[in-house]
Backbone as numpy.savetxt, mean C-alpha at the origin, in Angstrom:
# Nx Ny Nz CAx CAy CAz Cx Cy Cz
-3.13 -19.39 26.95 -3.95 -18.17 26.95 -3.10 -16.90 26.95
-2.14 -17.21 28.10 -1.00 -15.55 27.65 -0.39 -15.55 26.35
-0.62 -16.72 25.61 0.48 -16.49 24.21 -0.23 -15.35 23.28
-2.26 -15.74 23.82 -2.85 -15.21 22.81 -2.85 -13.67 23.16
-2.72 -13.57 24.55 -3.02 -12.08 24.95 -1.73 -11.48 24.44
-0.41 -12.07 24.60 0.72 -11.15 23.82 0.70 -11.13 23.07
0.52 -12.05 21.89 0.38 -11.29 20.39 -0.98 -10.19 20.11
-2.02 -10.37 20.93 -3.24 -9.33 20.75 -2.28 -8.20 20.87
-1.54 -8.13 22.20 -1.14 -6.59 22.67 -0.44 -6.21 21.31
0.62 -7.36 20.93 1.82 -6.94 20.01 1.17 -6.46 18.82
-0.15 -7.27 18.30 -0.89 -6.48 17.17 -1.17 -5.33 17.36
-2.06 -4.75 18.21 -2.38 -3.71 18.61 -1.35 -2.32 18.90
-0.24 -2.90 19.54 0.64 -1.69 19.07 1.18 -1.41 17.69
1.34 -2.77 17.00 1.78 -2.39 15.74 0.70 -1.59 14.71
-0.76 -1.93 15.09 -1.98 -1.11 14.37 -1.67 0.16 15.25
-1.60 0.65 16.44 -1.81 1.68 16.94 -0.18 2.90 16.15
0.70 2.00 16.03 2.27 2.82 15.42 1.81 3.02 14.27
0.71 2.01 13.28 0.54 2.89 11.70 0.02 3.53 11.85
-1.23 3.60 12.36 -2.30 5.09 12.43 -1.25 6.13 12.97
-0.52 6.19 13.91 0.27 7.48 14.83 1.30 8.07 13.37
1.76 6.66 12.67 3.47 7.32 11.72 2.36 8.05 10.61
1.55 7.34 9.97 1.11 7.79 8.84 0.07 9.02 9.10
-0.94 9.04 9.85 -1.42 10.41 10.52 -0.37 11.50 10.53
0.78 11.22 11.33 2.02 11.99 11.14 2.36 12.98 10.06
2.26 11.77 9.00 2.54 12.28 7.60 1.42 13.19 7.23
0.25 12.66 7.13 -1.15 13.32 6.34 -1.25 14.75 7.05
-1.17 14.56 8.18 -1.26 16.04 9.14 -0.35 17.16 8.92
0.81 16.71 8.78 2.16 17.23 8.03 1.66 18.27 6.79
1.58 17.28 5.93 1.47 17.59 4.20 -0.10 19.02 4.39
-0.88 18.13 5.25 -2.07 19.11 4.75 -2.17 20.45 5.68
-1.12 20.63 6.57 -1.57 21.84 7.35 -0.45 22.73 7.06
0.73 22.02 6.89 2.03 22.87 5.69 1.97 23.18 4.64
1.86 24.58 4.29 1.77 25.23 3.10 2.50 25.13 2.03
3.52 24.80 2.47 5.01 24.68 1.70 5.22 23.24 1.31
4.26 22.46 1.81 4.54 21.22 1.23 3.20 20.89 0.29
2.58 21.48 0.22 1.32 21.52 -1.21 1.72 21.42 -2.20
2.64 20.48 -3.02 3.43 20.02 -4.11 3.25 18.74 -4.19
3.17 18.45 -5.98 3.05 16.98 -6.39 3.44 15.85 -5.33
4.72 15.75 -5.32 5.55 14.89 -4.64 4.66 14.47 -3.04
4.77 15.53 -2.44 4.25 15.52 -1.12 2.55 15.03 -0.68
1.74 16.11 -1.70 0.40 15.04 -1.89 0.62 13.44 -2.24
1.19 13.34 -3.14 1.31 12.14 -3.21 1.99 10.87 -2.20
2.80 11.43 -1.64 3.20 10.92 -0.26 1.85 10.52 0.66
1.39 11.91 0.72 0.12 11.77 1.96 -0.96 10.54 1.12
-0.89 10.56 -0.09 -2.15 9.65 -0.52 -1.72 8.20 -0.35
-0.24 8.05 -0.45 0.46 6.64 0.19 0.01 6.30 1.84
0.04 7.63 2.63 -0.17 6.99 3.89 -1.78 7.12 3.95
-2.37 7.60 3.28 -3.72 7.56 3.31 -4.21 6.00 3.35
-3.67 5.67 2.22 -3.85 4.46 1.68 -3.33 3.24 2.78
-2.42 3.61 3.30 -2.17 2.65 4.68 -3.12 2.94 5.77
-3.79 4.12 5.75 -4.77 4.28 6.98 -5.65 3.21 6.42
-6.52 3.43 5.05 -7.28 2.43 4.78 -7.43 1.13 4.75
-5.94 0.47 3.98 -5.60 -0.90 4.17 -5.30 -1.53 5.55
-5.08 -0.69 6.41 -4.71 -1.61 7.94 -6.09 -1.17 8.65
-7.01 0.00 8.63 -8.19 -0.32 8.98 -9.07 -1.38 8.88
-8.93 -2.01 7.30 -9.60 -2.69 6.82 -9.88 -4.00 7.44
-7.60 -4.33 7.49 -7.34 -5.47 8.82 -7.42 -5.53 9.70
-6.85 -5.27 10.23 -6.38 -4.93 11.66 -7.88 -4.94 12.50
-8.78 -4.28 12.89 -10.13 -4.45 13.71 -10.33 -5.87 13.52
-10.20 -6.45 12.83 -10.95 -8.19 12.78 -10.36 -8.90 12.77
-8.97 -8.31 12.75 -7.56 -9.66 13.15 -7.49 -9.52 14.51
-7.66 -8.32 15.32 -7.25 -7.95 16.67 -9.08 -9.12 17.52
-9.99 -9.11 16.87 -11.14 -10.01 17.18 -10.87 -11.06 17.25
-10.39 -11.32 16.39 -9.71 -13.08 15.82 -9.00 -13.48 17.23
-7.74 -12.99 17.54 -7.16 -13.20 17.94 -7.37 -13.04 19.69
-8.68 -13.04 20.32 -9.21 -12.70 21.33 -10.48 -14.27 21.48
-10.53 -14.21 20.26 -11.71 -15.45 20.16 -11.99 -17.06 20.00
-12.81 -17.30 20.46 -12.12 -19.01 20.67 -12.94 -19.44 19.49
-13.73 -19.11 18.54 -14.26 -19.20 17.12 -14.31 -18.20 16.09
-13.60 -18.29 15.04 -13.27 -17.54 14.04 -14.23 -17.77 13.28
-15.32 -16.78 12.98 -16.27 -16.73 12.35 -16.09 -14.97 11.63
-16.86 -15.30 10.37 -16.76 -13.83 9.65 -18.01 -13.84 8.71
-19.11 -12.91 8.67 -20.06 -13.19 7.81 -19.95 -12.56 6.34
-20.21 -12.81 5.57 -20.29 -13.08 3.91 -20.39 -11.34 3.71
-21.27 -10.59 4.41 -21.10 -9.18 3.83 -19.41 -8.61 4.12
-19.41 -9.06 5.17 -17.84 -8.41 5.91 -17.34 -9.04 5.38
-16.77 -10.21 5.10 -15.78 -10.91 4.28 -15.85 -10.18 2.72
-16.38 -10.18 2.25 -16.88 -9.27 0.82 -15.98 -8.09 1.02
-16.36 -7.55 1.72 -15.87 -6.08 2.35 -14.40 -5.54 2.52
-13.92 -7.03 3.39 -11.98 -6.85 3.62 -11.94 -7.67 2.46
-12.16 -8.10 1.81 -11.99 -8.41 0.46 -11.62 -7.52 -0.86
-12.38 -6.63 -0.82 -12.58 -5.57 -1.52 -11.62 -4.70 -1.07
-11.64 -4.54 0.02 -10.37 -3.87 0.72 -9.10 -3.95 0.30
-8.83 -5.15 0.72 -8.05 -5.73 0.19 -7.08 -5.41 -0.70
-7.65 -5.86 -1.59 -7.32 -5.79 -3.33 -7.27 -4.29 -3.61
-8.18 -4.12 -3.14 -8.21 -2.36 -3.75 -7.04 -1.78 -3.19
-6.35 -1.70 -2.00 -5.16 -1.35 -1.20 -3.93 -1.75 -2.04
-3.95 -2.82 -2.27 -2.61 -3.03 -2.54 -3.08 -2.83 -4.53
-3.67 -2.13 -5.18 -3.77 -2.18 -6.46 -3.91 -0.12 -6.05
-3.98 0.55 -5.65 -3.81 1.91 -4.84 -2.49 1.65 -4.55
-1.96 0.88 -3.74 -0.27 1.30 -3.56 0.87 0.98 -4.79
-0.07 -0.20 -5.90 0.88 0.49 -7.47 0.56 0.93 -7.81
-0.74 1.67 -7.99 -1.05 2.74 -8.75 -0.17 4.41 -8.28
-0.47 4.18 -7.00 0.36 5.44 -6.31 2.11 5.86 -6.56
2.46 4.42 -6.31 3.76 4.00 -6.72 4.10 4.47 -8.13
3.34 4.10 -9.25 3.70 4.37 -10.65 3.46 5.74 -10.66
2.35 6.59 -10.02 2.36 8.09 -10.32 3.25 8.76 -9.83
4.10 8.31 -8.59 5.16 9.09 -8.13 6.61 8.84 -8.92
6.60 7.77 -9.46 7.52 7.41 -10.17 7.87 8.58 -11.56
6.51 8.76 -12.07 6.15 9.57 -13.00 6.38 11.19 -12.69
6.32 11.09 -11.33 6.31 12.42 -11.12 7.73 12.66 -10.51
9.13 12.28 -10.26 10.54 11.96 -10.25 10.76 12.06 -11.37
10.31 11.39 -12.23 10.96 11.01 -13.73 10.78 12.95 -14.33
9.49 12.98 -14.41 9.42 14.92 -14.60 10.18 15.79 -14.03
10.60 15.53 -12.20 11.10 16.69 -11.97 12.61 16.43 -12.12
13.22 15.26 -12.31 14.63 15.60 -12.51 14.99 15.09 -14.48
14.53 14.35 -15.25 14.51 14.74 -16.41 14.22 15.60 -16.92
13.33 16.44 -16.76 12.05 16.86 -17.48 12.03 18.64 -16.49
13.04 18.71 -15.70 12.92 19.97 -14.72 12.59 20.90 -15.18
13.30 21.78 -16.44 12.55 22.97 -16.80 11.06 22.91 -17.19
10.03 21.90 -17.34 9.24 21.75 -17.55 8.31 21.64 -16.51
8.55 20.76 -15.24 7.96 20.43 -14.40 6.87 21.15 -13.85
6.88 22.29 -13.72 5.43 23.05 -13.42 4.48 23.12 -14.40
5.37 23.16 -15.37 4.26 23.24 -16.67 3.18 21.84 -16.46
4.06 20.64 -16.41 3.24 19.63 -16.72 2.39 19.12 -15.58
3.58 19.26 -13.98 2.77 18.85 -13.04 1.99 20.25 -12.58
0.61 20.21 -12.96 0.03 21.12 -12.75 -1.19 20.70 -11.95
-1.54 21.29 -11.27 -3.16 21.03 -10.11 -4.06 20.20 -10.78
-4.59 20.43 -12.28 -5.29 19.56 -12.77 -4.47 18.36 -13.03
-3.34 18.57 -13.44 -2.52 16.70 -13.57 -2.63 15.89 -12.51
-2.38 16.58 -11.52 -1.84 15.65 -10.41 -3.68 15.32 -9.92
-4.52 16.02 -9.45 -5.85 15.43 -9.51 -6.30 14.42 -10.50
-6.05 14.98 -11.95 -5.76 13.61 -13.00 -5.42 12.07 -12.51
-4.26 12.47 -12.04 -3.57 11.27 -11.59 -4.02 10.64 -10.85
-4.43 11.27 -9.52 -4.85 10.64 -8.60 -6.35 9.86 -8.96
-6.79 10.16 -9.81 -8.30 10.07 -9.71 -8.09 8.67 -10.77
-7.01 8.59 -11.73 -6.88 6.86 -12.65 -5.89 6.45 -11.15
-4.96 6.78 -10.34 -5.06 5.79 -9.37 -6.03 4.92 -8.65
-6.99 6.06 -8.33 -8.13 5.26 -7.76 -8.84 4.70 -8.57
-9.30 4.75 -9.78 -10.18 4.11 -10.80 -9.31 2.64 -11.52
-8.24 2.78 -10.88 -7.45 1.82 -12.11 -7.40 0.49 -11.43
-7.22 0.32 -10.13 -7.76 -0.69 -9.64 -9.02 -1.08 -9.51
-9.79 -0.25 -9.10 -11.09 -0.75 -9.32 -11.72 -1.07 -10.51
-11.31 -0.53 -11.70 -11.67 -1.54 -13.05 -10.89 -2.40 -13.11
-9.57 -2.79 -12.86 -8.89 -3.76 -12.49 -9.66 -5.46 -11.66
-9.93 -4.87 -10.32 -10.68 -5.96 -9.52 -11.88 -5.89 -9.87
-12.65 -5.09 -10.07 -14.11 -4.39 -10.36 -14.54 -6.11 -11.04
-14.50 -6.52 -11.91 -15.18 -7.79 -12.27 -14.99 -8.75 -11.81
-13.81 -9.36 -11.35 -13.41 -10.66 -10.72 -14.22 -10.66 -9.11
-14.18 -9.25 -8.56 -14.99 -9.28 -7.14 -16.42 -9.38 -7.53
-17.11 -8.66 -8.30 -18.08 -9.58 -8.82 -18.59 -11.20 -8.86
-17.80 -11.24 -9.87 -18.16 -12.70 -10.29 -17.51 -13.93 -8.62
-17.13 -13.11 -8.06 -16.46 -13.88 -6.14 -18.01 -13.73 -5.71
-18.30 -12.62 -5.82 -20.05 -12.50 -4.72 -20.86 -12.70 -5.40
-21.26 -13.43 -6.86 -22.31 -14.06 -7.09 -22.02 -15.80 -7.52
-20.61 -15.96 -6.91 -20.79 -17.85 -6.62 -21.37 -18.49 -5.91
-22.38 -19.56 -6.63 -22.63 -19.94 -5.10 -21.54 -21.18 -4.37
-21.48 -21.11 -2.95 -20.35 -21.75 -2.37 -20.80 -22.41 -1.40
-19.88 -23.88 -1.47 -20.27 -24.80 -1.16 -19.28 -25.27 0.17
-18.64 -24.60 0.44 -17.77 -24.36 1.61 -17.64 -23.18 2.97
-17.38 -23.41 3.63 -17.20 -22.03 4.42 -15.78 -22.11 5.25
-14.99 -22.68 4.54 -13.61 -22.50 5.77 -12.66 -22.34 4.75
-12.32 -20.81 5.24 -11.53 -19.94 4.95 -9.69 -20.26 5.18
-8.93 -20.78 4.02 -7.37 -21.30 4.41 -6.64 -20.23 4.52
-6.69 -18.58 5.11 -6.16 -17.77 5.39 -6.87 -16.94 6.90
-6.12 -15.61 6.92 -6.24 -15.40 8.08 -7.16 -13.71 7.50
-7.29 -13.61 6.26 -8.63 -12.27 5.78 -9.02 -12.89 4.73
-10.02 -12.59 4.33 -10.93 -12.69 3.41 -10.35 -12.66 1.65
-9.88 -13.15 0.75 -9.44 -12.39 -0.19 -10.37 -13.08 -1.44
-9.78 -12.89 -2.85 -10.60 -13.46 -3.83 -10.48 -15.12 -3.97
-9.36 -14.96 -4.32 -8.97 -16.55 -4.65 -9.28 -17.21 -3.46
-9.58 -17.22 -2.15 -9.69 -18.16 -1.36 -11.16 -18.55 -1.12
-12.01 -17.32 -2.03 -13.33 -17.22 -1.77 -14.16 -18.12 -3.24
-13.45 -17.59 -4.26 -13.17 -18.49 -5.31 -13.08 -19.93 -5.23
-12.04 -20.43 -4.34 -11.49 -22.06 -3.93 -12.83 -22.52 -3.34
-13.90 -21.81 -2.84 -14.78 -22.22 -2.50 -15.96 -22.92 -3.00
-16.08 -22.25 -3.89 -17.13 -22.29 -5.18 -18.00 -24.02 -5.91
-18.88 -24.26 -5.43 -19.33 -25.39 -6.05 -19.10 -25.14 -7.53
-19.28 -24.18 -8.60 -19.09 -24.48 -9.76 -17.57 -24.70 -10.35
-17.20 -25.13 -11.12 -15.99 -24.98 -12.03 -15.16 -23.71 -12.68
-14.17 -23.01 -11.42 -13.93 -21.63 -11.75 -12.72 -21.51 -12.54
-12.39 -22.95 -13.40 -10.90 -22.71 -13.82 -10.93 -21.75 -14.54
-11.82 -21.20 -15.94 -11.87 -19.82 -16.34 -11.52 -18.67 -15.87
-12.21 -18.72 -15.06 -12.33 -17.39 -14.08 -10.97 -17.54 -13.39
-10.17 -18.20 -12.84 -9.19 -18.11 -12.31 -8.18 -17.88 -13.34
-7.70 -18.85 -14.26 -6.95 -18.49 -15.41 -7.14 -16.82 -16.02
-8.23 -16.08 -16.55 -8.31 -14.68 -16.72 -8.11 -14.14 -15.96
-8.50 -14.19 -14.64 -7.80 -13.56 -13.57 -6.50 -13.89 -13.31
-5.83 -14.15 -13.18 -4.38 -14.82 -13.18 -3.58 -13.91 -14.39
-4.48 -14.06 -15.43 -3.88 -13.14 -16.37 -3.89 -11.67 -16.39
-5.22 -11.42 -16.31 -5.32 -9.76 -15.96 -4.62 -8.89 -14.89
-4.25 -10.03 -13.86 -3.62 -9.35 -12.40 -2.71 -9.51 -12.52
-1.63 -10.38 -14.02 -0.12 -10.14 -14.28 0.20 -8.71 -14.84
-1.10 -8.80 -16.11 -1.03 -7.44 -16.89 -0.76 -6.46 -16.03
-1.88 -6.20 -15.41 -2.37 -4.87 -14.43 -1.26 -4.74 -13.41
-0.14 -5.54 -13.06 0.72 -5.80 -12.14 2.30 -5.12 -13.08
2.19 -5.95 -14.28 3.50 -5.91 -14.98 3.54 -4.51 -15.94
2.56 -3.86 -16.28 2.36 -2.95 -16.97 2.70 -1.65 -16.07
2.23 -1.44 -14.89 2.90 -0.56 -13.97 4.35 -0.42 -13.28
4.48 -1.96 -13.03 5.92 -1.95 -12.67 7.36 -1.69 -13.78
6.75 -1.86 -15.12 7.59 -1.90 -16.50 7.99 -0.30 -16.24
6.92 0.42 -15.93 6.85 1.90 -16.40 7.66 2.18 -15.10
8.08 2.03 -13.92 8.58 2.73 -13.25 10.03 2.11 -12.96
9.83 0.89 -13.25 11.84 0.59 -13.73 12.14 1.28 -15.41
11.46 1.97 -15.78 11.89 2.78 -17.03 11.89 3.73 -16.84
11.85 4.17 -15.60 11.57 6.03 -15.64 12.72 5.52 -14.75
12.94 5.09 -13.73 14.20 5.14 -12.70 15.73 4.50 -13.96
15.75 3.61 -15.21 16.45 3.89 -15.92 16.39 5.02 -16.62
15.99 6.22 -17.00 15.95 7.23 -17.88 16.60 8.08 -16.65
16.32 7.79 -15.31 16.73 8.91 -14.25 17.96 8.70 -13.85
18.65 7.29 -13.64 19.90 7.06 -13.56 20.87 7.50 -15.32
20.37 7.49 -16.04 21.09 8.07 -17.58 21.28 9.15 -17.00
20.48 10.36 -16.83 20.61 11.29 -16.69 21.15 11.83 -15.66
21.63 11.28 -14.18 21.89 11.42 -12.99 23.67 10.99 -13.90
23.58 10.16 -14.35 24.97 9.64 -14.78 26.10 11.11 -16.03
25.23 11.84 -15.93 25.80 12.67 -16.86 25.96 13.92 -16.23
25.29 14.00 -15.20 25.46 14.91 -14.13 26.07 14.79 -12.98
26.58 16.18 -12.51 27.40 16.34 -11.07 27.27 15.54 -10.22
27.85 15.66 -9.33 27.76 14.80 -8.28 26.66 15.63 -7.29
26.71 17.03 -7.69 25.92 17.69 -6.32 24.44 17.65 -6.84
24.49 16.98 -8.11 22.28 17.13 -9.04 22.37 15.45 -8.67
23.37 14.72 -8.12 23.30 13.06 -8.24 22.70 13.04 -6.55
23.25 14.02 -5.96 22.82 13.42 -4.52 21.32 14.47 -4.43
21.04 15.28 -4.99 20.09 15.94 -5.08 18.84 15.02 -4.91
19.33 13.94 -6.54 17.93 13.53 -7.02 17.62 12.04 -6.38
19.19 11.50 -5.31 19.26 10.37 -5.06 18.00 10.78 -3.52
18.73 11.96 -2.78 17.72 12.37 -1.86 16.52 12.36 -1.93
15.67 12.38 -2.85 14.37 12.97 -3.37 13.83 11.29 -3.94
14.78 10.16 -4.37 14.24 9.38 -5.06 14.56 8.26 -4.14
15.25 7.92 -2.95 15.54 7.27 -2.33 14.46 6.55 -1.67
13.67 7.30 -1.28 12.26 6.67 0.01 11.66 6.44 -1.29
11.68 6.57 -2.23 10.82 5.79 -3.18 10.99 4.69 -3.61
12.33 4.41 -3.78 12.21 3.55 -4.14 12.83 1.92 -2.78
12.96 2.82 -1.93 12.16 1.91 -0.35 11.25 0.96 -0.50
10.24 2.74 -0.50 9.00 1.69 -0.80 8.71 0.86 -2.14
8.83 1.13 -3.36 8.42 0.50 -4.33 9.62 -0.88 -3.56
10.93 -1.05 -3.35 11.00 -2.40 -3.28 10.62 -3.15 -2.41
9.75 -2.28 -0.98 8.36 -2.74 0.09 7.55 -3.17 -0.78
7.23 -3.10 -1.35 5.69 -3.13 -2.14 6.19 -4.61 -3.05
7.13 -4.57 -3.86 7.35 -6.21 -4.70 7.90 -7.27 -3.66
8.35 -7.11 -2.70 8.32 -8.08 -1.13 7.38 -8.15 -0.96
6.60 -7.51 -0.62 4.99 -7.72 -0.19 4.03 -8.04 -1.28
3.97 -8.08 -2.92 3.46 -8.90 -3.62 4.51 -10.05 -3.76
5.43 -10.08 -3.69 6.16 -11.32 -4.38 5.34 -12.46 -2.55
5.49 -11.79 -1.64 4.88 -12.89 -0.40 3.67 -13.41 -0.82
2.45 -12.73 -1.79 1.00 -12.54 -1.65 1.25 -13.86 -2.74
2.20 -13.72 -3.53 1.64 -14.64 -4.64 2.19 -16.21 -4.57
3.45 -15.95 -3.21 4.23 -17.46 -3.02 2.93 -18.01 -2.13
1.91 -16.75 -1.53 1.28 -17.58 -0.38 -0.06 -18.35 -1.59
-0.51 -17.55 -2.69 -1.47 -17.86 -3.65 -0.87 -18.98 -4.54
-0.10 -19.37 -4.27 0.57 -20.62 -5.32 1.24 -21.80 -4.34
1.36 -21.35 -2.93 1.44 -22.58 -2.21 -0.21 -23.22 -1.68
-1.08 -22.51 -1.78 -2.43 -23.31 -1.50 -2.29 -24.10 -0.38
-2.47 -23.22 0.77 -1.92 -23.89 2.10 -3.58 -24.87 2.32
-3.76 -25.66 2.78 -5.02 -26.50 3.65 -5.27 -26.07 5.20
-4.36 -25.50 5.59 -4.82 -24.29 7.00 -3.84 -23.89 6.99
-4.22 -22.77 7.93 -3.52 -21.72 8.08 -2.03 -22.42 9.15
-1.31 -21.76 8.88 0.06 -22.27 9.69 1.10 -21.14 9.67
2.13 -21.58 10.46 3.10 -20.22 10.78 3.67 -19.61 9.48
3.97 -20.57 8.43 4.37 -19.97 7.09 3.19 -19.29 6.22
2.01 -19.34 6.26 0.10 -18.97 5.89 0.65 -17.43 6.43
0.55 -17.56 8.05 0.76 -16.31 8.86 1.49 -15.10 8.05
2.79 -15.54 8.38 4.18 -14.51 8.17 3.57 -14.14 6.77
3.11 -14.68 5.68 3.30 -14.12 4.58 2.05 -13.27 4.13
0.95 -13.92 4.73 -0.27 -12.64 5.23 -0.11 -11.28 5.52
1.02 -11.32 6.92 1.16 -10.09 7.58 1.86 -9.08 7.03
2.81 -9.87 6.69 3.96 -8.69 5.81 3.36 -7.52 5.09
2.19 -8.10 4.32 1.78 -6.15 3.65 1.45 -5.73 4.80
0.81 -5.89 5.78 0.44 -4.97 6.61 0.50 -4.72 7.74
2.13 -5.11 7.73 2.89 -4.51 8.95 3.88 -3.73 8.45
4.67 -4.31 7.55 6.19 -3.87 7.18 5.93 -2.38 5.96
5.25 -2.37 5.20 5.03 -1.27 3.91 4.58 0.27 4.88
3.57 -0.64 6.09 2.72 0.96 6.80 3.59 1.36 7.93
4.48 0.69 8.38 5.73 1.44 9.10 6.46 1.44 8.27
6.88 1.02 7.33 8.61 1.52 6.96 8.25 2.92 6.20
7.30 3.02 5.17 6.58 4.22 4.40 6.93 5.37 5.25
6.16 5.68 6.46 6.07 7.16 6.63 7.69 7.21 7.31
8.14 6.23 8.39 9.29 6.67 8.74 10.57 6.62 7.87
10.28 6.02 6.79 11.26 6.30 5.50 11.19 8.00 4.81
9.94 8.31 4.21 9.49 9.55 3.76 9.94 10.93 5.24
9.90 10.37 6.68 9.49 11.48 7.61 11.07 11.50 7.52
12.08 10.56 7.93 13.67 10.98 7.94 14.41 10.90 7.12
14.20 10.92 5.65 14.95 11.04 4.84 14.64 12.83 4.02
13.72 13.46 4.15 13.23 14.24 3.45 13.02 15.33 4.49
14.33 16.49 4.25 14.07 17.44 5.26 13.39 18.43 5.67
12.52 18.39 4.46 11.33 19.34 4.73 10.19 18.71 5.17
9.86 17.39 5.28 8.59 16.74 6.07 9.42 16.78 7.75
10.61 16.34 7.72 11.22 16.19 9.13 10.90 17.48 9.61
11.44 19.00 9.49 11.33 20.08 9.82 9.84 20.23 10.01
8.69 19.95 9.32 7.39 19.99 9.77 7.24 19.10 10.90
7.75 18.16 10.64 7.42 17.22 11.96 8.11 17.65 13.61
8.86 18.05 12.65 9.99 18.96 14.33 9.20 19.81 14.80
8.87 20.74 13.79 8.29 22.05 14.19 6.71 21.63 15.01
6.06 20.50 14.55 4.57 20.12 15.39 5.12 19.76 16.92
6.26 19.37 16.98 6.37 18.10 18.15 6.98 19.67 18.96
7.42 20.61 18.57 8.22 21.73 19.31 6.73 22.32 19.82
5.72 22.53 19.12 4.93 23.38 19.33 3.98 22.78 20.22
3.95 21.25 20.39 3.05 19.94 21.55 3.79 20.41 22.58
5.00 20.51 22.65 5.80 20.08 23.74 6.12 21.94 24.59
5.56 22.82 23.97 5.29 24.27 24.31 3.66 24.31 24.71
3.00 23.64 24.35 1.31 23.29 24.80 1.44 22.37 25.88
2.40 21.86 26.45 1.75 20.74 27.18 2.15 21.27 28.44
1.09 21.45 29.38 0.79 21.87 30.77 1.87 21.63 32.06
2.27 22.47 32.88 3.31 22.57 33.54 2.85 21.12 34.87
């Protein structure tokens, strides 16, 4: 019984450190004037996107793990399902627009205002959010009108394919197109941002050393996270191709990883590498610590 209560606690601080780092960030970006730039929105829509994806988990893993029957009903399972998918198809979409938006300001610099302009970057954001959801948009469908002839779930959330594995009918179709579409939709984003980080190293390579550490500063937490983000799909898909029969300590570890390791390393990668989010963050914690009562 104490094993279960220490990992509850240990979850719970680790959900309670993403909401605190990434809040951090969002609070940062939107009450600093000076950080109202491409780059920086787009930061905040990364930790946004971790507020959402570990909300999604986290409340019903922290249940789970308190309860002596793991039960989840069909709307809510639907739900962190959807979640789900949509989170981690938002963190490449996000990923490829910031990529895009590096590739502009140090190729493309005399231009950069021109192109990243208020309507672009809303642009952007708005096929981030749409691009997964036409992405999953049919396969989650065709998951909530199977009928299913099972109810025990070989993971520890809700996702497609496990809801799929369920299915009295014959889903090899449906799995095969899906299988395919979620390489496309996977490989088509990641192509584009190992081609903009080669076009940025050409050009870093022809330049000083003082525009090399410039753009290495500025491109570094990015590409952190983007190699957070292919750890954390390359886990999703060893765990979708080992087809565990229950859940077990290797099921576990490779579950958790998106959503422990991407929503802490993100903001405290972005908060100390980048001295103008740090200096906002200094400057809040100077101004708490001048508010707080004698």
């Amino acid at each position: 019984l104490w094993v279960r209560y220490l990992f509850f606690s240990l979850s719970l601080l680790i959900y309670v450190t993403i909401i605190s780092a990434n809040l951090v960030i969002v609070l940062s970006v939107c009450l600093e004037t000076s950080l109202h730039q491409p780059m920086y929105v787009f930061i905040c829509c990364l930790c946004l996107n971790s507020l959402y994806g570990s909300t999604g988990f986290f409340p019903r893993f922290l249940m789970d793990l308190l309860s002596d029957t793991h039960f989840i009903s069909c709307p809510f399972c639907f739900i962190q399902m959807y979640i789900t998918n949509t989170c981690l198809g938002h963190e490449l979409s996000l990923l490829t627009v910031m990529a895009y938006d590096r590739f502009v300001a140090i190729c493309q610099a005399l231009h950069y205002h021109r192109k990243m302009t208020f309507r672009t970057v809303l642009l952007l954001l708005i096929l981030a959010v749409l691009y997964p959801a036409w992405a999953f948009g049919y396969f989650f469908y065709q998951a909530i009108i199977l009928p299913l002839c099972g109810n025990q779930l070989h993971k520890i959330f809700c996702t497609t394919w496990s809801i799929i594995n369920l299915s009295c009918v014959d889903t090899t179709v449906i799995s095969i197109v899906g299988q395919f579409v979620a390489m496309i939709s996977i490989f088509i984003p990641l192509s584009f941002v190992l081609y903009t980080y080669l076009r940025i190293l050409l050009v870093c390579r022809r330049s000083s050393s003082e525009f090399r550490g410039k753009a290495l500063q500025t491109c570094l937490p990015h590409i952190v996270t983007f190699g957070n983000y292919c750890i954390s799909l390359l886990c999703e898909f060893s765990l979708t191709m080992y087809n565990v029969d229950e859940v077990n300590t290797f099921s576990v570890v490779l579950s958790l990883e998106f959503w422990i390791i991407p929503p802490i390393i993100n903001p405290l990668v972005y908060g100390l590498n980048l001295p103008q989010i740090r200096g906002v963050i200094s400057g809040l914690l100077n101004v708490g610590k001048r508010l707080r009562p004698v």
